[in-house]
Coordinates of C-alpha atoms in Angstrom, one line a residue:
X23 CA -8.3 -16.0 -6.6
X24 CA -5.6 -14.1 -4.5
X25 CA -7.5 -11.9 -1.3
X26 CA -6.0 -9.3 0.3
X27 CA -7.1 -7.7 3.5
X28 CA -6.1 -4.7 5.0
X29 CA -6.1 -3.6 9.0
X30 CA -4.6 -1.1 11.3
X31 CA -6.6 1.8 10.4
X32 CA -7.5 4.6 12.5
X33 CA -7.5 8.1 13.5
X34 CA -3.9 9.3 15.0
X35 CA -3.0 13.4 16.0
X36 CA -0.8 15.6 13.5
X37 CA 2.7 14.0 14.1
X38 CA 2.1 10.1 15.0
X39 CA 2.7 7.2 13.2
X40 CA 0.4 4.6 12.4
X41 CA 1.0 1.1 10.8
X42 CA -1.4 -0.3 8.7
X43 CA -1.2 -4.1 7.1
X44 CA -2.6 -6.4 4.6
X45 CA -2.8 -10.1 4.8
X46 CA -2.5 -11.9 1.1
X47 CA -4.3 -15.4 0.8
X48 CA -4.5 -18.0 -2.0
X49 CA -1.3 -16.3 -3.9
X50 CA 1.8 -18.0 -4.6
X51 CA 3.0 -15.6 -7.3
X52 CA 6.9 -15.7 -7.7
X53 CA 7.4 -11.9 -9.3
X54 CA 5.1 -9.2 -8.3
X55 CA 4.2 -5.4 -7.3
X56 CA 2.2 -5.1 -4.4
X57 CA 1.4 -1.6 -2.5
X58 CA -1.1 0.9 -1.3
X59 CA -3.4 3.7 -2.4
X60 CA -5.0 5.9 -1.1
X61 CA -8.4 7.7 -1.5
X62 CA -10.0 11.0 -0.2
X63 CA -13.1 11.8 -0.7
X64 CA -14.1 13.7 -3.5
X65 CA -10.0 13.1 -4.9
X66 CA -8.6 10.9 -7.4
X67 CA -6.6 7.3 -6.2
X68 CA -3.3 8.0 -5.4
X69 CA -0.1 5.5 -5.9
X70 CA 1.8 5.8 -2.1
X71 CA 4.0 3.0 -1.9
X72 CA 4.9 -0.4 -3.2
X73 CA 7.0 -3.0 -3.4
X74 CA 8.5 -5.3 -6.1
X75 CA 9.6 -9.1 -5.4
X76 CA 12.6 -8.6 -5.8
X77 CA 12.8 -6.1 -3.2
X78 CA 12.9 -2.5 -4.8
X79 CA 10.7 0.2 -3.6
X80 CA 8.7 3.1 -4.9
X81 CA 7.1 5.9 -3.1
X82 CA 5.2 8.6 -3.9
X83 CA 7.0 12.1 -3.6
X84 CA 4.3 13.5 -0.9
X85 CA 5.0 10.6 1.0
X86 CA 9.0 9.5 0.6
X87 CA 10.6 9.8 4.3
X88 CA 7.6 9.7 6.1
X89 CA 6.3 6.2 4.8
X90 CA 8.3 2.7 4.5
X91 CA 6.3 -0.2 3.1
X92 CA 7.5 -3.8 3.4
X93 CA 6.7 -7.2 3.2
X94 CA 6.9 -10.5 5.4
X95 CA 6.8 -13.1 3.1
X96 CA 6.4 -15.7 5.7
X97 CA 3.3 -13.9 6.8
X98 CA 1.9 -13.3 3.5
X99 CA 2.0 -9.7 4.9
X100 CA 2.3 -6.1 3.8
X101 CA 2.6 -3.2 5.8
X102 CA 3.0 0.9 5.4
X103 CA 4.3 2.1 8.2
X104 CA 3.4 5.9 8.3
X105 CA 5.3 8.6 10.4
X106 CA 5.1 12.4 10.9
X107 CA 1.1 11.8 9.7
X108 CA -0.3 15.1 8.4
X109 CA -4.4 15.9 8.1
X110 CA -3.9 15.4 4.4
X111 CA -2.9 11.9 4.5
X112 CA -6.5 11.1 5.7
X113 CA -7.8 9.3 3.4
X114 CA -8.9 5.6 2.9
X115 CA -5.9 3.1 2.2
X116 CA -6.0 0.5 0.0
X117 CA -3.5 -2.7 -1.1
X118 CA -3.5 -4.1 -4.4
X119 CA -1.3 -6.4 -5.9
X120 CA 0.1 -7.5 -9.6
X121 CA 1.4 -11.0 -10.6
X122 CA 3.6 -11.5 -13.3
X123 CA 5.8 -8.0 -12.9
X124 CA 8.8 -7.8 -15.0
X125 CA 12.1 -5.7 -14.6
X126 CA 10.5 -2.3 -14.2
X127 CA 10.1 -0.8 -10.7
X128 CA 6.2 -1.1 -9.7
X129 CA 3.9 1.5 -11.2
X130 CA 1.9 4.0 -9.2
X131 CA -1.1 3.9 -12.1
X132 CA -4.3 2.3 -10.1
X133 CA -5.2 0.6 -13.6
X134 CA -2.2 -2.1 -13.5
X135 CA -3.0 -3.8 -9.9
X136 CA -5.6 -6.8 -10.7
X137 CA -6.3 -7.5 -6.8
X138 CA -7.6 -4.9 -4.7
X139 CA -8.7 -5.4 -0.7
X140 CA -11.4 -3.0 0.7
X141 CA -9.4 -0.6 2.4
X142 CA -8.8 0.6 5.7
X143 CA -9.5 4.3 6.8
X144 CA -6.6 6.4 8.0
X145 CA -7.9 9.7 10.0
X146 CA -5.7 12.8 10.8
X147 CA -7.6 15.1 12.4
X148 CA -6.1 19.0 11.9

């Protein structure tokens, strides 16, 4: 059963830049999506960024520029590193991850990612 853990949350002024990570365990999948979501209160899950094994990327228009996810494979380690934070990216971030991805660049639909960690909260006060 593959675990992920996220960390690096917190609360950070208009403007900064936060990183955020999540630590995989008990996966050695070869071809994969893995990414983030996010969640405000009251709002639907939304696809921010994610990352296919073979490399490609896929953001989410609200955050492309401002957000970069990658992955350290020797660390079993994803991050999202976020710049130029604005209050409406507080919300409560979330990785997930998907085995067995084909060609297609990853999906931003909540309902395809089988493992989920319990998420790390990401405050921008206004």
């Amino acid at each position: 059963q593959v675990q992920l853990m996220e960390s690096g949350g917190g609360s950070v002024q208009a403007g900064g830049s936060l990183r955020v990570s999540c630590t995989a365990s008990r996966y050695s999948f070869s071809r994969y999506c893995m990414g983030w979501f996010r969640q405000a209160p009251g709002e639907d899950r939304e696809g921010v960024a994610f990352i296919h094994s073979d490399g490609r990327t896929t953001y989410a228009d609200s955050v492309r520029s401002r957000f970069t996810v990658s992955l350290d494979n020797a660390k079993k380690t994803l991050y999202l590193e976020m710049n130029s934070l604005k209050p409406e990216d507080s919300a409560m971030y979330y990785c997930a991850a998907s085995t067995g991805w084909g060609q297609a660049s990853c999906s931003t639909f909540s309902g395809v990612y089988v493992y989920w960690g319990q998420g790390t909260q990401v405050t921008v006060p206004s």
